[in-house]
CSV table of C-alpha atoms in Angstrom, one decimal:
chain,number,residue,atom,x,y,z
A,1,MET,CA,0.3,-0.1,-0.2
A,2,SER,CA,1.7,3.6,-0.9
A,3,ILE,CA,2.0,6.5,1.3
A,4,GLU,CA,-0.9,8.5,-0.4
A,5,THR,CA,-3.3,5.2,-0.3
A,6,LYS,CA,-2.7,4.7,3.6
A,7,SER,CA,-3.0,8.8,4.2
A,8,GLY,CA,-6.2,8.5,2.3
A,9,THR,CA,-7.5,6.0,4.3
A,10,HIS,CA,-6.6,7.7,7.5
A,11,THR,CA,-8.2,11.1,6.4
A,12,THR,CA,-11.5,9.1,5.7
A,13,ARG,CA,-11.5,7.0,8.8
A,14,THR,CA,-10.9,10.1,10.8
A,15,ARG,CA,-13.7,12.2,8.8
A,16,GLY,CA,-16.0,9.0,9.7
A,17,VAL,CA,-15.4,8.9,13.2
A,18,ALA,CA,-15.7,13.2,13.2
A,19,LEU,CA,-19.0,12.6,11.6
A,20,SER,CA,-20.1,10.0,13.9
A,21,ALA,CA,-19.5,12.3,16.8
A,22,VAL,CA,-21.4,15.0,15.5
A,23,ARG,CA,-24.3,12.6,14.8
A,24,GLY,CA,-24.4,10.7,18.1
A,25,LEU,CA,-24.2,14.6,19.7
A,26,ALA,CA,-27.3,15.7,17.8
A,27,LEU,CA,-29.2,12.6,18.6
A,28,ALA,CA,-28.5,12.7,22.5
A,29,PHE,CA,-30.0,16.3,22.1
A,30,ILE,CA,-33.0,14.6,20.3
A,31,SER,CA,-33.4,11.4,21.9
A,32,LEU,CA,-33.9,12.5,25.6
A,33,PRO,CA,-36.3,15.3,25.4
A,34,GLY,CA,-37.8,14.6,22.0
A,35,ALA,CA,-38.6,11.0,23.7
A,36,ALA,CA,-39.6,12.2,26.7
A,37,LEU,CA,-41.8,15.0,25.4
A,38,CYS,CA,-43.7,12.5,23.4
A,39,PHE,CA,-43.9,9.7,26.0
A,40,CYS,CA,-45.3,12.0,28.4
A,41,LEU,CA,-47.7,13.4,26.0
A,42,THR,CA,-49.0,10.1,25.0
A,43,LEU,CA,-49.8,8.7,28.4
A,44,VAL,CA,-51.6,11.6,29.6
A,45,SER,CA,-53.1,12.3,26.2
A,46,VAL,CA,-54.7,8.2,26.3
A,47,ALA,CA,-55.2,8.7,29.7
A,48,LEU,CA,-57.9,11.6,29.1
A,49,VAL,CA,-59.6,9.6,26.9
A,50,PRO,CA,-62.3,8.1,28.9
A,51,ILE,CA,-63.3,11.7,29.9
A,52,GLY,CA,-63.5,13.3,26.4
A,53,VAL,CA,-60.7,15.2,26.1
A,54,GLY,CA,-57.9,12.6,25.0
A,55,ILE,CA,-60.4,11.9,21.9
A,56,VAL,CA,-59.4,15.1,20.5
A,57,THR,CA,-56.0,15.3,21.8
A,58,THR,CA,-54.8,11.7,21.2
A,59,PRO,CA,-55.0,11.9,17.0
A,60,TYR,CA,-52.6,15.0,17.3
A,61,VAL,CA,-50.2,13.7,19.8
A,62,LEU,CA,-50.2,10.5,17.8
A,63,THR,CA,-49.5,12.1,14.7
A,64,GLY,CA,-46.7,14.0,16.2
A,65,VAL,CA,-45.3,10.5,17.6
A,66,ARG,CA,-45.3,9.3,14.2
A,67,ALA,CA,-43.7,12.1,12.9
A,68,PHE,CA,-40.6,12.1,15.5
A,69,ALA,CA,-40.5,8.4,14.7
A,70,ASP,CA,-40.7,8.5,10.9
A,71,ARG,CA,-37.7,11.2,11.8
A,72,ARG,CA,-35.5,8.7,13.1
A,73,ARG,CA,-36.1,6.0,10.1
A,74,LEU,CA,-35.0,8.7,7.7
A,75,LEU,CA,-31.8,9.3,9.6
A,76,ALA,CA,-31.5,5.7,10.1
A,77,ALA,CA,-31.3,5.1,6.3
A,78,GLU,CA,-29.5,8.2,5.6
A,79,TRP,CA,-26.2,8.0,8.1
A,80,CYS,CA,-26.3,4.1,8.7
A,81,GLY,CA,-28.0,2.5,5.9
A,82,VAL,CA,-30.6,1.0,8.6
A,83,ARG,CA,-34.1,0.6,6.8
A,84,ILE,CA,-37.1,0.8,9.4
A,85,PRO,CA,-40.3,-0.1,7.4
A,86,ARG,CA,-42.9,2.3,8.5
A,87,ALA,CA,-46.1,-0.1,8.8
A,88,TYR,CA,-49.1,2.4,9.9
A,89,ARG,CA,-52.7,1.5,9.3
A,90,PRO,CA,-54.3,4.1,6.8
A,91,LEU,CA,-57.1,6.1,8.2
A,92,PRO,CA,-60.3,7.5,6.1
A,93,GLU,CA,-59.7,10.9,5.3
A,94,ASP,CA,-63.3,11.7,6.6
A,95,ALA,CA,-63.0,10.1,9.8
A,96,ASN,CA,-64.5,12.0,13.1
A,97,PRO,CA,-62.0,12.1,16.0
A,98,TRP,CA,-63.7,9.3,17.7
A,99,ALA,CA,-62.8,7.0,14.5
A,100,ARG,CA,-59.4,8.7,14.4
A,101,THR,CA,-58.5,8.2,18.1
A,102,PHE,CA,-59.6,4.6,18.0
A,103,GLY,CA,-58.3,3.7,14.6
A,104,MET,CA,-54.9,4.8,15.9
A,105,LEU,CA,-54.9,2.9,19.2
A,106,GLY,CA,-56.0,-0.3,17.6
A,107,ASP,CA,-52.8,0.0,15.3
A,108,PRO,CA,-50.4,-2.1,16.3
A,109,ALA,CA,-47.8,0.2,14.9
A,110,THR,CA,-48.7,2.8,17.6
A,111,TRP,CA,-48.0,0.4,20.6
A,112,ARG,CA,-44.4,-0.2,19.0
A,113,ASP,CA,-43.8,3.6,18.9
A,114,PHE,CA,-44.8,3.5,22.5
A,115,ARG,CA,-42.6,1.0,23.9
A,116,TRP,CA,-39.7,2.0,21.7
A,117,LEU,CA,-39.9,5.7,23.6
A,118,PRO,CA,-38.7,4.8,26.9
A,119,VAL,CA,-35.8,3.1,25.3
A,120,ASP,CA,-34.7,6.1,23.3
A,121,MET,CA,-34.4,8.1,25.9
A,122,THR,CA,-32.5,6.0,28.0
A,123,ALA,CA,-30.2,3.3,26.2
A,124,GLY,CA,-30.9,5.2,22.8
A,125,PHE,CA,-29.7,8.5,24.7
A,126,VAL,CA,-26.7,6.6,26.0
A,127,THR,CA,-25.5,4.8,22.9
A,128,ALA,CA,-25.8,8.2,21.1
A,129,LEU,CA,-23.7,9.9,23.6
A,130,LEU,CA,-21.2,7.6,23.7
A,131,ALA,CA,-20.6,8.0,20.1
A,132,PHE,CA,-20.0,11.8,20.9
A,133,ALA,CA,-17.8,11.2,23.9
A,134,LEU,CA,-15.5,8.3,23.3
A,135,PRO,CA,-13.9,10.4,20.1
A,136,PHE,CA,-13.8,14.0,22.4
A,137,TYR,CA,-12.9,12.7,25.7
A,138,PRO,CA,-9.0,11.7,24.7
A,139,LEU,CA,-8.9,15.6,23.6
A,140,GLU,CA,-9.0,16.3,27.2
A,141,GLY,CA,-6.2,14.0,27.9
A,142,PHE,CA,-3.8,15.7,25.6
A,143,ALA,CA,-4.8,19.1,26.5
A,144,ILE,CA,-3.9,17.9,30.2
A,145,ALA,CA,-0.4,16.9,29.3
A,146,ALA,CA,0.0,20.1,27.2
A,147,GLY,CA,-0.4,22.3,30.3
A,148,LEU,CA,-3.6,22.2,31.1
A,149,TRP,CA,-3.0,20.4,34.4
A,150,ARG,CA,-1.5,23.6,36.1
A,151,VAL,CA,-5.0,25.2,36.3
A,152,LEU,CA,-7.1,22.5,37.2
A,153,PRO,CA,-8.3,22.2,41.0
A,154,ASP,CA,-6.0,19.7,43.3
A,155,GLY,CA,-7.3,15.9,43.2
A,156,TYR,CA,-8.4,15.9,39.4
A,157,TRP,CA,-9.2,12.9,38.0
A,158,TYR,CA,-9.3,11.8,34.2
A,159,GLY,CA,-10.3,8.2,34.2
A,160,PHE,CA,-8.7,6.3,36.7
A,161,VAL,CA,-5.4,8.7,36.4
A,162,GLU,CA,-5.1,11.8,39.1
A,163,VAL,CA,-3.5,14.7,37.8
A,164,THR,CA,-1.1,16.2,40.1
A,165,ASP,CA,2.2,17.0,38.1
A,166,GLN,CA,3.4,17.1,34.7
A,167,THR,CA,4.0,13.3,35.0
A,168,SER,CA,0.5,12.1,35.7
A,169,ALA,CA,-0.6,14.5,33.1
A,170,LEU,CA,1.4,12.5,30.6
A,171,TYR,CA,-0.3,9.3,31.9
A,172,ALA,CA,-3.4,11.2,31.2
A,173,ALA,CA,-2.2,11.7,27.8
A,174,ALA,CA,-1.4,8.2,27.3
A,175,LEU,CA,-4.6,7.0,28.7
A,176,GLY,CA,-6.5,9.6,26.0
A,177,ALA,CA,-4.2,8.0,23.0
A,178,VAL,CA,-5.8,4.6,24.6
A,179,LEU,CA,-9.4,5.6,24.4
A,180,LEU,CA,-8.8,7.4,21.1
A,181,VAL,CA,-7.8,4.2,19.4
A,182,VAL,CA,-10.8,2.6,20.8
A,183,ALA,CA,-13.0,5.8,19.7
A,184,VAL,CA,-11.8,5.0,16.1
A,185,ARG,CA,-13.2,1.6,16.3
A,186,LEU,CA,-16.6,2.1,18.4
A,187,ALA,CA,-17.4,5.4,17.6
A,188,PRO,CA,-18.9,4.6,14.3
A,189,ARG,CA,-20.2,1.0,15.5
A,190,LEU,CA,-22.2,3.1,18.5
A,191,LEU,CA,-24.0,5.0,15.8
A,192,LEU,CA,-25.0,2.0,14.1
A,193,ALA,CA,-26.1,0.3,17.5
A,194,HIS,CA,-27.9,3.2,18.3
A,195,PHE,CA,-30.3,2.7,14.8
A,196,ARG,CA,-30.3,-1.1,15.3
A,197,LEU,CA,-31.6,-0.9,18.4
A,198,THR,CA,-34.5,1.4,17.1
A,199,GLY,CA,-35.0,-0.7,14.2
A,200,ALA,CA,-35.4,-3.9,16.4
A,201,LEU,CA,-38.1,-1.8,18.6
A,202,LEU,CA,-40.0,-0.5,15.6
A,203,ASP,CA,-39.4,-3.3,12.9
A,204,PRO,CA,-43.1,-4.5,12.4
A,205,GLY,CA,-42.0,-8.4,12.1
A,206,ASP,CA,-44.8,-10.1,10.7
A,207,GLY,CA,-47.0,-7.3,11.4
A,208,GLU,CA,-45.4,-5.8,8.2
A,209,LEU,CA,-46.3,-9.3,6.2
A,210,ALA,CA,-50.1,-8.8,7.2
A,211,GLU,CA,-49.9,-5.1,6.3
A,212,ARG,CA,-48.5,-6.1,3.2
A,213,VAL,CA,-51.2,-8.4,2.2
A,214,ARG,CA,-53.5,-6.4,3.3
A,215,VAL,CA,-52.3,-3.2,0.8
A,216,LEU,CA,-52.0,-5.8,-2.1
A,217,THR,CA,-55.3,-6.9,-1.5
A,218,GLU,CA,-56.6,-3.2,-1.6
A,219,THR,CA,-54.4,-2.2,-4.6
A,220,ARG,CA,-55.7,-5.1,-6.6
A,221,ARG,CA,-59.2,-4.0,-6.0
A,222,ASP,CA,-58.2,-0.6,-6.9
A,223,ALA,CA,-56.3,-2.1,-10.0
A,224,VAL,CA,-59.9,-4.2,-11.1
A,225,ASP,CA,-61.6,-1.0,-10.9
A,226,THR,CA,-59.4,1.3,-12.4
A,227,SER,CA,-58.8,-0.8,-15.1
A,228,ALA,CA,-62.9,-1.7,-15.8
A,229,ALA,CA,-63.1,2.2,-15.7
A,230,GLU,CA,-60.6,2.6,-18.2
A,231,LEU,CA,-62.2,0.2,-20.6
A,232,ARG,CA,-65.4,1.9,-20.4
A,233,ARG,CA,-63.8,5.2,-20.9
A,234,ILE,CA,-62.4,3.6,-24.0
A,235,GLU,CA,-65.6,2.1,-25.3
A,236,ARG,CA,-67.3,5.4,-24.9
A,237,ASP,CA,-64.7,7.5,-27.0
A,238,LEU,CA,-65.0,4.9,-29.5
A,239,HIS,CA,-68.7,4.9,-29.6
A,240,ASP,CA,-69.1,8.9,-29.1
A,241,GLY,CA,-66.1,9.3,-31.3
A,242,ALA,CA,-64.4,7.7,-33.9
A,243,GLN,CA,-67.2,5.2,-34.5
A,244,ALA,CA,-70.0,7.7,-34.9
A,245,ARG,CA,-67.4,9.7,-37.8
A,246,LEU,CA,-67.0,6.0,-39.6
A,247,VAL,CA,-71.1,5.7,-39.4
A,248,ALA,CA,-71.7,8.9,-40.8
A,249,MET,CA,-68.9,8.5,-43.3
A,250,GLY,CA,-70.3,5.2,-44.9
A,251,MET,CA,-73.3,7.1,-45.3
A,252,ASP,CA,-71.9,9.3,-47.0
A,253,LEU,CA,-70.6,7.4,-49.2
A,254,GLY,CA,-73.9,5.6,-50.3
A,255,THR,CA,-75.1,8.8,-50.8
A,256,ILE,CA,-72.1,9.8,-53.0
A,257,GLU,CA,-72.7,6.2,-55.4
A,258,THR,CA,-76.2,7.3,-55.6
A,259,LEU,CA,-75.2,11.2,-57.0
A,260,LEU,CA,-72.3,9.9,-59.1
A,261,GLU,CA,-74.6,9.9,-61.8
A,262,LYS,CA,-77.2,12.4,-61.0
A,263,ASP,CA,-75.3,15.2,-59.7
A,264,PRO,CA,-71.6,14.8,-59.7
A,265,ALA,CA,-70.7,18.1,-58.2
A,266,LYS,CA,-72.8,17.2,-54.9
A,267,ALA,CA,-71.0,14.0,-55.4
A,268,ARG,CA,-67.9,15.9,-54.9
A,269,GLU,CA,-68.5,18.1,-51.9
A,270,LEU,CA,-70.0,14.6,-50.0
A,271,LEU,CA,-66.7,13.2,-50.9
A,272,ALA,CA,-64.7,16.1,-49.6
A,273,GLN,CA,-66.9,15.8,-46.5
A,274,ALA,CA,-65.8,11.9,-46.0
A,275,ARG,CA,-62.4,12.6,-46.5
A,276,ARG,CA,-62.5,14.9,-43.6
A,277,SER,CA,-64.5,12.7,-41.5
A,278,SER,CA,-61.8,9.8,-42.2
A,279,ALA,CA,-59.1,12.6,-41.1
A,280,ASP,CA,-60.9,13.7,-38.1
A,281,ALA,CA,-61.5,9.6,-37.1
A,282,LEU,CA,-57.8,8.7,-37.8
A,283,THR,CA,-56.9,11.9,-35.2
A,284,GLU,CA,-59.1,10.8,-32.6
A,285,LEU,CA,-58.5,7.0,-32.7
A,286,ARG,CA,-54.4,8.1,-32.3
A,287,GLU,CA,-55.7,10.3,-29.5
A,288,LEU,CA,-57.3,7.4,-27.7
A,289,VAL,CA,-53.9,5.1,-28.8
A,290,ARG,CA,-51.6,8.0,-27.2
A,291,GLY,CA,-54.4,7.9,-24.2
A,292,ILE,CA,-54.1,4.0,-23.6
A,293,HIS,CA,-50.3,3.8,-24.5
A,294,PRO,CA,-48.2,6.6,-25.9
A,295,PRO,CA,-46.3,5.6,-29.0
A,296,VAL,CA,-43.1,7.7,-27.8
A,297,LEU,CA,-43.2,5.8,-24.4
A,298,ALA,CA,-43.0,2.4,-26.2
A,299,GLU,CA,-40.5,3.2,-28.7
A,300,ARG,CA,-38.3,5.4,-26.6
A,301,GLY,CA,-38.9,5.1,-23.1
A,302,LEU,CA,-39.7,7.2,-20.1
A,303,GLY,CA,-37.6,9.6,-20.3
A,304,ASP,CA,-38.2,10.8,-24.0
A,305,ALA,CA,-42.1,10.2,-22.9
A,306,VAL,CA,-42.0,12.6,-20.0
A,307,ARG,CA,-39.7,15.3,-22.4
A,308,ALA,CA,-42.6,14.8,-25.3
A,309,LEU,CA,-45.4,15.3,-22.4
A,310,ALA,CA,-43.1,18.7,-20.8
A,311,LEU,CA,-43.0,20.0,-24.7
A,312,ARG,CA,-46.7,20.0,-24.9
A,313,LEU,CA,-47.6,22.0,-21.3
A,314,PRO,CA,-48.1,26.0,-21.6
A,315,LEU,CA,-45.2,26.7,-18.9
A,316,PRO,CA,-42.0,26.2,-19.3
A,317,VAL,CA,-40.4,22.6,-17.8
A,318,GLU,CA,-37.0,21.5,-17.1
A,319,VAL,CA,-36.7,17.7,-17.4
A,320,ASP,CA,-33.5,15.9,-16.1
A,321,VAL,CA,-33.3,12.3,-16.6
A,322,ASP,CA,-31.1,9.8,-15.8
A,323,LEU,CA,-32.1,6.0,-16.6
A,324,PRO,CA,-29.1,3.6,-17.5
A,325,GLY,CA,-32.0,1.3,-18.8
A,326,ARG,CA,-35.7,0.8,-19.4
A,327,ALA,CA,-38.2,-0.6,-16.5
A,328,GLU,CA,-41.0,-2.9,-17.6
A,329,ALA,CA,-43.9,-1.5,-19.6
A,330,PRO,CA,-46.3,-1.5,-17.0
A,331,VAL,CA,-44.0,0.5,-15.0
A,332,GLU,CA,-43.0,2.7,-17.5
A,333,SER,CA,-46.7,3.5,-18.2
A,334,ALA,CA,-48.0,3.9,-14.3
A,335,ALA,CA,-45.0,6.1,-14.0
A,336,TYR,CA,-45.8,8.4,-16.9
A,337,PHE,CA,-49.5,8.7,-16.5
A,338,ALA,CA,-48.9,9.8,-12.7
A,339,VAL,CA,-46.4,12.3,-14.2
A,340,SER,CA,-49.1,13.6,-16.5
A,341,GLU,CA,-51.6,13.9,-14.1
A,342,ILE,CA,-49.3,15.6,-11.6
A,343,LEU,CA,-48.2,18.3,-14.3
A,344,THR,CA,-51.8,18.5,-15.2
A,345,ASN,CA,-52.4,19.3,-11.9
A,346,ALA,CA,-49.6,22.1,-11.8
A,347,VAL,CA,-50.8,23.7,-15.0
A,348,LYS,CA,-54.5,23.9,-13.8
A,349,HIS,CA,-54.0,24.8,-9.9
A,350,SER,CA,-50.7,25.9,-8.8
A,351,GLY,CA,-50.2,29.2,-10.5
A,352,ALA,CA,-46.6,28.3,-11.2
A,353,ASP,CA,-44.3,30.0,-13.7
A,354,ARG,CA,-42.0,27.1,-14.0
A,355,VAL,CA,-41.6,23.2,-13.1
A,356,TRP,CA,-39.0,21.0,-12.8
A,357,VAL,CA,-39.2,17.0,-13.4
A,358,ASP,CA,-36.3,14.9,-12.4
A,359,VAL,CA,-36.0,11.0,-13.7
A,360,HIS,CA,-33.4,8.7,-12.1
A,361,HIS,CA,-33.0,5.1,-10.7
A,362,ALA,CA,-31.3,4.2,-7.4
A,363,GLU,CA,-31.2,1.6,-5.1
A,364,GLY,CA,-33.6,-0.6,-7.4
A,365,ARG,CA,-35.9,2.2,-7.3
A,366,LEU,CA,-37.4,4.3,-10.0
A,367,ARG,CA,-37.8,8.2,-8.7
A,368,VAL,CA,-39.4,10.8,-10.1
A,369,CYS,CA,-39.8,14.2,-8.3
A,370,VAL,CA,-41.7,17.1,-9.6
A,371,THR,CA,-41.5,20.4,-8.3
A,372,ASP,CA,-43.1,23.7,-9.1
A,373,ASP,CA,-42.8,27.3,-7.7
A,374,GLY,CA,-46.7,27.8,-7.4
A,375,LYS,CA,-49.0,28.6,-4.5
A,376,GLY,CA,-48.5,25.4,-2.8
A,377,GLY,CA,-51.5,23.9,-0.5
A,378,ALA,CA,-51.8,20.5,-2.4
A,379,VAL,CA,-52.6,17.4,-0.7
A,380,ILE,CA,-53.5,13.7,-1.2
A,381,GLY,CA,-57.2,14.0,-2.0
A,382,ALA,CA,-59.4,17.0,-1.8
A,383,GLY,CA,-60.3,16.2,-5.8
A,384,SER,CA,-56.4,17.0,-6.5
A,385,GLY,CA,-56.2,13.7,-8.4
A,386,LEU,CA,-53.1,13.0,-6.5
A,387,ALA,CA,-55.5,9.8,-4.5
A,388,GLY,CA,-55.7,8.5,-8.1
A,389,VAL,CA,-52.2,9.3,-8.7
A,390,GLU,CA,-51.3,7.2,-5.4
A,391,ARG,CA,-53.8,4.2,-6.1
A,392,ARG,CA,-51.9,3.8,-9.6
A,393,LEU,CA,-48.8,3.6,-7.9
A,394,GLY,CA,-50.0,1.3,-5.0
A,395,THR,CA,-50.5,-1.3,-7.8
A,396,PHE,CA,-46.9,-1.5,-7.9
A,397,ASP,CA,-46.0,-1.2,-4.5
A,398,GLY,CA,-44.9,2.3,-5.0
A,399,VAL,CA,-45.4,5.3,-2.5
A,400,LEU,CA,-46.2,9.1,-3.3
A,401,ALA,CA,-45.1,11.7,-0.8
A,402,VAL,CA,-46.2,15.4,-1.3
A,403,SER,CA,-44.8,18.6,0.3
A,404,SER,CA,-46.6,21.7,-0.4
A,405,PRO,CA,-46.7,24.5,2.3
A,406,ALA,CA,-48.6,27.5,1.7
A,407,GLY,CA,-46.7,29.5,-0.3
A,408,GLY,CA,-45.2,26.9,-2.3
A,409,PRO,CA,-43.1,25.2,-3.6
A,410,THR,CA,-44.5,21.8,-4.4
A,411,MET,CA,-43.0,18.8,-4.6
A,412,VAL,CA,-44.4,15.8,-5.4
A,413,THR,CA,-42.1,12.4,-5.2
A,414,MET,CA,-42.9,9.1,-6.7
A,415,GLU,CA,-41.0,5.7,-6.0
A,416,ILE,CA,-41.8,2.4,-7.8
A,417,PRO,CA,-39.4,-0.7,-6.7
A,418,CYS,CA,-38.3,-2.0,-10.0
A,419,ALA,CA,-35.0,-3.3,-12.2
A,420,LEU,CA,-34.0,-1.6,-15.2
A,421,SER,CA,-32.9,-3.6,-18.3
């Protein structure tokens, strides 16, 4: 191994230890007060349910607890690659406070959160704090040896070393060096242990499988309903559009046959009308086919199909695509029509001046993010069409996330598990 390689390895390790220490300190500040607050509020709110006050407060408290747990799930994935599944049961959007309270209390994930909170404020706090303290405590030993011992009070102990003079200060520095070697190995592992402890308590286990079966049942039903509605739409469009034009064109051709010898001028007029009808019918058929599966999507893939879609919008749209291959046709179709619906919403409701679309594939997931600089306020449901997008993605085990504060911007993110060919 060259000197440069060794130096790079040491630098990377030092950076990793320092980063673990800083993250551990941040977690320590979050774990103890955050978990204690969530635990106490939950306990009080649930205790007040029998007298009616908790019926109102419990949904808000438990929503806050879930947000606190979700934040830890996000940090676990980003900082240590520990993925903790989220398995909360959905609640009806129009549920009253009574139904929301007992729906959330009947969710096993709620009680997993509640069991996790006291562990997080104790063992979680200790592991996070040690991840910070181990790398930084040795620095005190070095500072003592450098002369800090002169201003320390009599009987000062650094670890198990009593510091009284320069010799004992050097012993403190030696102890600090040993602790630093230990910290280099343990600090990242302590941070990982913190998140694995969180995962062990929040992981739904068999409950996730049951929840997964329930979700698949619902998404299958939604897919069947959506397919039936789509077939009815296609039948209606064919009956009212192209079919009617073709019937009219056939009648015109029959009249033309009759008028060819009697009134050639009228026959030519009807022939021109039949030609226009055939062109209109062909245009409607092309639009219908594009609504079922756009040719550009089948021929050139999702990236070019989204670019073509963006060109037809009245707003300037920046499209960034990073796809090293193509997903399966049903996945591409679902993603395309989801993007189409979201862009249509942005044009109709957001008041945006510009839209950005980012399409890429990472970690076995197709990720599409649509952002606009509009007025915000978009939510799933409320007639926005996003509920339909969520159902469409759910058929493929996909998820939809919406961030749209009042005043904007709005960011809609879609993820679909898939492999690229």
